[in-house]
Short mmCIF file of C-alpha atoms in Angstrom, two decimals:
data_model
loop_
_atom_site.label_atom_id
_atom_site.label_comp_id
_atom_site.label_asym_id
_atom_site.label_seq_id
_atom_site.Cartn_x
_atom_site.Cartn_y
_atom_site.Cartn_z
CA UNK A 1 0.00 0.00 0.00
CA UNK A 2 1.32 3.41 -0.98
CA UNK A 3 2.58 5.64 1.84
CA UNK A 4 3.58 9.02 0.45
CA UNK A 5 5.78 11.50 2.29
CA UNK A 6 7.29 14.82 1.19
CA UNK A 7 10.85 15.22 2.46
CA UNK A 8 13.20 18.17 2.23
CA UNK A 9 16.90 18.87 2.54
CA UNK A 10 17.97 22.38 3.57
CA UNK A 11 21.35 23.21 2.02
CA UNK A 12 22.58 26.26 3.91
CA UNK A 13 25.51 28.48 3.05
CA UNK A 14 28.68 29.57 4.83
CA UNK A 15 28.45 31.11 8.30
CA UNK A 16 30.63 34.13 9.00
CA UNK A 17 29.47 34.95 12.53
CA UNK A 18 30.42 32.87 15.56
CA UNK A 19 27.11 33.92 17.13
CA UNK A 20 24.82 30.99 16.32
CA UNK A 21 21.76 33.19 16.81
CA UNK A 22 22.59 34.75 13.45
CA UNK A 23 21.50 31.54 11.71
CA UNK A 24 18.08 31.31 13.33
CA UNK A 25 16.37 33.59 10.75
CA UNK A 26 17.96 31.55 7.94
CA UNK A 27 16.66 28.31 9.44
CA UNK A 28 13.17 29.71 9.91
CA UNK A 29 13.16 31.02 6.34
CA UNK A 30 14.12 27.57 5.05
CA UNK A 31 11.31 26.03 7.08
CA UNK A 32 8.81 28.51 5.67
CA UNK A 33 9.94 27.76 2.12
CA UNK A 34 9.66 24.05 2.85
CA UNK A 35 6.14 24.54 4.20
CA UNK A 36 5.12 26.29 0.98
CA UNK A 37 6.11 23.10 -0.88
CA UNK A 38 4.29 20.80 1.51
CA UNK A 39 7.38 19.34 3.20
CA UNK A 40 6.48 17.02 6.07
CA UNK A 41 9.99 16.07 7.21
CA UNK A 42 13.03 18.34 6.86
CA UNK A 43 16.72 18.02 7.65
CA UNK A 44 19.45 20.64 7.94
CA UNK A 45 23.18 19.99 7.48
CA UNK A 46 25.78 19.18 10.11
CA UNK A 47 26.65 22.04 12.51
CA UNK A 48 24.86 24.45 10.17
CA UNK A 49 24.46 27.17 12.81
CA UNK A 50 28.19 27.86 13.17
CA UNK A 51 31.31 28.00 11.02
CA UNK A 52 32.91 24.57 10.72
CA UNK A 53 35.18 25.22 13.70
CA UNK A 54 36.74 21.70 13.90
CA UNK A 55 39.10 22.57 11.04
CA UNK A 56 40.99 24.73 13.55
CA UNK A 57 42.40 24.26 17.03
CA UNK A 58 40.36 26.56 19.27
CA UNK A 59 40.64 26.33 23.03
CA UNK A 60 37.54 28.43 23.76
CA UNK A 61 35.12 26.24 21.81
CA UNK A 62 32.24 26.18 24.32
CA UNK A 63 30.42 28.93 22.39
CA UNK A 64 29.68 26.50 19.57
CA UNK A 65 27.68 24.17 21.84
CA UNK A 66 24.23 24.60 23.37
CA UNK A 67 21.93 22.64 25.65
CA UNK A 68 19.04 20.69 24.19
CA UNK A 69 16.57 23.17 25.70
CA UNK A 70 18.38 26.18 24.23
CA UNK A 71 16.20 29.09 23.17
CA UNK A 72 18.00 29.08 19.80
CA UNK A 73 16.86 25.54 19.07
CA UNK A 74 13.41 26.17 20.49
CA UNK A 75 12.80 28.99 18.01
CA UNK A 76 13.59 26.67 15.11
CA UNK A 77 11.51 23.84 16.57
CA UNK A 78 8.55 26.17 17.04
CA UNK A 79 8.78 27.30 13.41
CA UNK A 80 8.61 23.69 12.23
CA UNK A 81 5.78 22.91 14.67
CA UNK A 82 3.80 25.86 13.32
CA UNK A 83 3.90 24.24 9.89
CA UNK A 84 3.22 20.69 11.12
CA UNK A 85 6.70 19.63 10.00
CA UNK A 86 8.99 16.98 11.49
CA UNK A 87 12.58 18.11 11.87
CA UNK A 88 16.09 16.69 11.96
CA UNK A 89 18.00 19.50 13.67
CA UNK A 90 21.81 19.13 13.88
CA UNK A 91 23.77 21.11 16.45
CA UNK A 92 26.73 21.05 18.80
CA UNK A 93 25.19 19.55 21.94
CA UNK A 94 26.43 20.49 25.41
CA UNK A 95 25.29 17.61 27.63
CA UNK A 96 26.22 16.57 31.14
CA UNK A 97 28.18 13.62 29.74
CA UNK A 98 30.17 15.55 27.15
CA UNK A 99 30.14 17.68 24.02
CA UNK A 100 28.51 15.94 21.07
CA UNK A 101 28.00 16.42 17.35
CA UNK A 102 24.27 15.75 17.47
CA UNK A 103 20.99 15.80 15.59
CA UNK A 104 17.74 16.31 17.46
CA UNK A 105 14.73 14.53 15.98
CA UNK A 106 11.34 16.22 16.43
CA UNK A 107 7.92 15.08 15.27
CA UNK A 108 5.33 17.23 13.51
CA UNK A 109 3.96 18.47 16.84
CA UNK A 110 7.37 19.74 17.92
CA UNK A 111 7.97 16.96 20.45
CA UNK A 112 11.56 15.74 20.78
CA UNK A 113 11.47 12.08 19.75
CA UNK A 114 15.16 11.57 20.49
CA UNK A 115 18.73 12.59 19.68
CA UNK A 116 21.39 10.93 17.59
CA UNK A 117 25.03 11.60 18.48
CA UNK A 118 27.72 11.15 15.84
CA UNK A 119 29.53 7.90 16.50
CA UNK A 120 32.49 7.94 14.09
CA UNK A 121 34.60 10.96 15.00
CA UNK A 122 37.35 11.67 12.44
CA UNK A 123 40.66 13.50 12.51
CA UNK A 124 42.66 14.36 9.39
CA UNK A 125 46.18 15.71 9.11
CA UNK A 126 46.48 19.11 7.41
CA UNK A 127 48.62 19.60 4.31
CA UNK A 128 50.18 22.53 2.50
CA UNK A 129 47.74 22.58 -0.41
CA UNK A 130 44.97 25.17 -0.74
CA UNK A 131 42.15 24.26 1.64
CA UNK A 132 44.16 21.49 3.29
CA UNK A 133 43.26 22.56 6.82
CA UNK A 134 42.74 19.08 8.20
CA UNK A 135 40.04 18.22 10.72
CA UNK A 136 40.39 18.02 14.50
CA UNK A 137 36.97 16.71 15.52
CA UNK A 138 38.45 14.34 18.11
CA UNK A 139 39.49 17.38 20.15
CA UNK A 140 35.91 18.59 20.40
CA UNK A 141 33.37 15.75 20.29
CA UNK A 142 32.57 12.85 22.56
CA UNK A 143 31.47 9.92 20.35
CA UNK A 144 27.89 8.71 20.65
CA UNK A 145 27.32 5.14 21.77
CA UNK A 146 24.05 4.13 20.13
CA UNK A 147 22.40 3.69 16.72
CA UNK A 148 18.75 4.47 17.48
CA UNK A 149 15.82 4.26 15.09
CA UNK A 150 13.07 6.80 15.72
CA UNK A 151 9.37 6.48 14.96
CA UNK A 152 8.44 9.89 13.60
CA UNK A 153 4.75 10.18 12.78
CA UNK A 154 4.60 6.57 11.65
CA UNK A 155 7.85 6.59 9.66
CA UNK A 156 10.93 4.77 10.95
CA UNK A 157 14.07 6.89 10.52
CA UNK A 158 17.75 6.71 11.39
CA UNK A 159 20.45 9.38 11.34
CA UNK A 160 24.10 9.23 10.29
CA UNK A 161 26.18 12.40 10.54
CA UNK A 162 28.84 13.13 7.90
CA UNK A 163 31.75 10.73 8.52
CA UNK A 164 29.32 8.06 9.75
CA UNK A 165 28.07 7.57 6.20
CA UNK A 166 31.43 6.12 5.10
CA UNK A 167 30.94 3.05 7.29
CA UNK A 168 28.47 0.47 5.94
CA UNK A 169 27.97 -1.28 9.27
CA UNK A 170 25.97 1.39 11.17
CA UNK A 171 23.60 2.00 8.28
CA UNK A 172 23.01 -1.75 8.07
CA UNK A 173 22.21 -1.78 11.79
CA UNK A 174 19.69 1.02 11.30
CA UNK A 175 18.05 -0.84 8.42
CA UNK A 176 17.90 -4.06 10.43
CA UNK A 177 16.26 -2.11 13.24
CA UNK A 178 13.57 -1.03 10.82
CA UNK A 179 14.75 2.30 9.41
CA UNK A 180 12.99 3.27 6.18
CA UNK A 181 14.84 6.57 5.72
CA UNK A 182 18.36 7.47 6.82
CA UNK A 183 18.90 11.20 7.16
CA UNK A 184 22.50 12.33 6.71
CA UNK A 185 23.44 15.84 7.91
CA UNK A 186 26.87 16.55 6.40
CA UNK A 187 29.51 19.30 6.23
CA UNK A 188 31.73 18.10 3.37
CA UNK A 189 34.30 20.25 1.63
CA UNK A 190 36.61 19.68 -1.30
CA UNK A 191 39.73 20.26 0.84
CA UNK A 192 42.82 20.14 -1.36
CA UNK A 193 41.59 17.63 -3.96
CA UNK A 194 38.42 19.02 -5.60
CA UNK A 195 38.30 16.64 -8.57
CA UNK A 196 38.57 13.50 -6.45
CA UNK A 197 36.23 14.68 -3.71
CA UNK A 198 33.61 15.78 -6.23
CA UNK A 199 33.78 12.36 -7.90
CA UNK A 200 33.50 10.37 -4.67
CA UNK A 201 30.79 12.53 -3.08
CA UNK A 202 27.64 10.62 -4.15
CA UNK A 203 29.08 7.14 -3.70
CA UNK A 204 28.43 6.62 0.02
CA UNK A 205 24.84 7.90 -0.08
CA UNK A 206 23.95 5.78 -3.09
CA UNK A 207 25.66 2.70 -1.66
CA UNK A 208 24.00 2.98 1.76
CA UNK A 209 20.60 3.36 0.06
CA UNK A 210 21.05 0.46 -2.34
CA UNK A 211 22.66 -2.04 0.01
CA UNK A 212 19.99 -1.50 2.68
CA UNK A 213 16.92 -0.75 0.58
CA UNK A 214 16.31 2.61 2.29
CA UNK A 215 15.81 6.20 1.25
CA UNK A 216 18.74 8.49 2.04
CA UNK A 217 18.20 12.22 2.53
CA UNK A 218 21.55 14.03 2.71
CA UNK A 219 22.05 17.70 3.51
CA UNK A 220 25.41 19.40 2.98
CA UNK A 221 26.68 22.94 3.49
CA UNK A 222 27.68 24.95 0.40
CA UNK A 223 30.11 27.82 -0.21
CA UNK A 224 33.39 29.13 1.14
CA UNK A 225 34.21 29.67 4.83
CA UNK A 226 37.70 31.10 4.71
CA UNK A 227 39.80 28.56 2.80
CA UNK A 228 37.24 25.79 3.32
CA UNK A 229 35.05 25.25 0.24
CA UNK A 230 31.89 23.29 1.01
CA UNK A 231 30.67 21.18 -1.86
CA UNK A 232 26.89 21.42 -1.54
CA UNK A 233 25.20 18.83 -3.79
CA UNK A 234 22.70 17.78 -1.12
CA UNK A 235 20.68 14.85 -2.40
CA UNK A 236 17.73 12.53 -1.99
CA UNK A 237 18.33 8.90 -2.99
CA UNK A 238 15.78 6.12 -3.41
CA UNK A 239 16.11 2.50 -2.19
CA UNK A 240 17.55 1.46 -5.58
CA UNK A 241 20.44 3.91 -5.18
CA UNK A 242 19.02 6.33 -7.74
CA UNK A 243 19.49 10.05 -7.09
CA UNK A 244 16.00 11.56 -7.20
CA UNK A 245 17.02 15.16 -6.50
CA UNK A 246 20.37 16.92 -6.16
CA UNK A 247 21.20 20.49 -5.19
CA UNK A 248 23.81 22.65 -6.87
CA UNK A 249 27.40 23.09 -5.71
CA UNK A 250 27.18 26.88 -5.69
CA UNK A 251 24.12 28.21 -3.85
CA UNK A 252 22.13 27.71 -0.67
CA UNK A 253 18.83 26.08 -1.58
CA UNK A 254 16.08 23.74 -0.54
CA UNK A 255 15.45 20.47 -2.37
CA UNK A 256 12.12 18.70 -2.00
CA UNK A 257 10.92 15.27 -3.11
CA UNK A 258 7.80 13.20 -2.64
CA UNK A 259 8.74 9.64 -1.77
CA UNK A 260 6.74 6.47 -1.21
CA UNK A 261 7.74 4.52 1.89
CA UNK A 262 6.14 1.43 0.32
CA UNK A 263 9.12 1.34 -2.06
CA UNK A 264 11.33 0.25 0.84
CA UNK A 265 9.64 -3.12 1.33
CA UNK A 266 9.20 -3.52 -2.44
CA UNK A 267 12.93 -3.04 -3.06
CA UNK A 268 13.87 -5.45 -0.29
CA UNK A 269 11.72 -8.12 -1.92
CA UNK A 270 13.38 -7.60 -5.30
CA UNK A 271 16.87 -7.62 -3.78
CA UNK A 272 16.50 -9.88 -0.71
CA UNK A 273 19.57 -8.88 1.23
CA UNK A 274 17.98 -10.07 4.49
CA UNK A 275 17.26 -13.55 3.16
CA UNK A 276 20.70 -14.12 1.64
CA UNK A 277 22.86 -12.61 4.38
CA UNK A 278 25.41 -14.91 6.06
CA UNK A 279 25.92 -13.53 9.57
CA UNK A 280 27.85 -16.69 10.47
CA UNK A 281 30.64 -15.45 8.19
CA UNK A 282 30.70 -11.91 9.56
CA UNK A 283 31.77 -12.53 13.13
CA UNK A 284 35.03 -10.70 12.55
CA UNK A 285 33.03 -7.48 12.27
CA UNK A 286 32.16 -7.62 15.96
CA UNK A 287 35.01 -9.68 17.40
CA UNK A 288 37.88 -8.09 15.49
CA UNK A 289 39.43 -11.53 15.03
#
């Protein structure tokens, strides 16, 4: 039976101010535009309210993190609630147990369904090429320790943040736990190898969709923040790995797509990964031996 849903991906631009309040009007504007197109579930990109600070070593980094009940987040949640829109809201989370790269999941009534915390925290060495700043996320973020699936208004969703998408195992766990859509907030730049990074960009999203029979909704930042050039190209991918909609690599924009959740079970019947899996051969994935 058909189960239609209109999803959106908000591709925001570079952030110049370190005051995260400056991005609230932008977020609300994106939500209003999404509402005009009937969007029922919307995601923003990773850490979209601040500059991508982990490409630098900054001792006073607390200003880039807020509590879950922050007034800044509440304003954005209220805007989505006003338009009966579910929301995947990424932010730097200041929690009692640490500082996390998180995404809050809210239903269409504005209720917090849960929070996903990025589990695969990267670090990359800088180089001397243009844009080769490196990434120092391990200095800032405590890794999450769970791969939850959220029931959002009758749709089962998972979240993978940026670097998480490069690992097939967590997306498979989400699919096995019933996820029908995996939302992927991302902050991906071309660093010092634009040709290669442009070419590899869609591969992970398409692979995670195809190998698990899920929709993938990815949101990436676009534009230059100092020497960091964000790629954009946010995309919505169907369970066959086909790109249904893709944003540009130059401008901030909203992409919207109607999807049919029924295609998830249909694709899994055509390509029966679950039936033909051989978990008895995969023990090394959990044991390391």
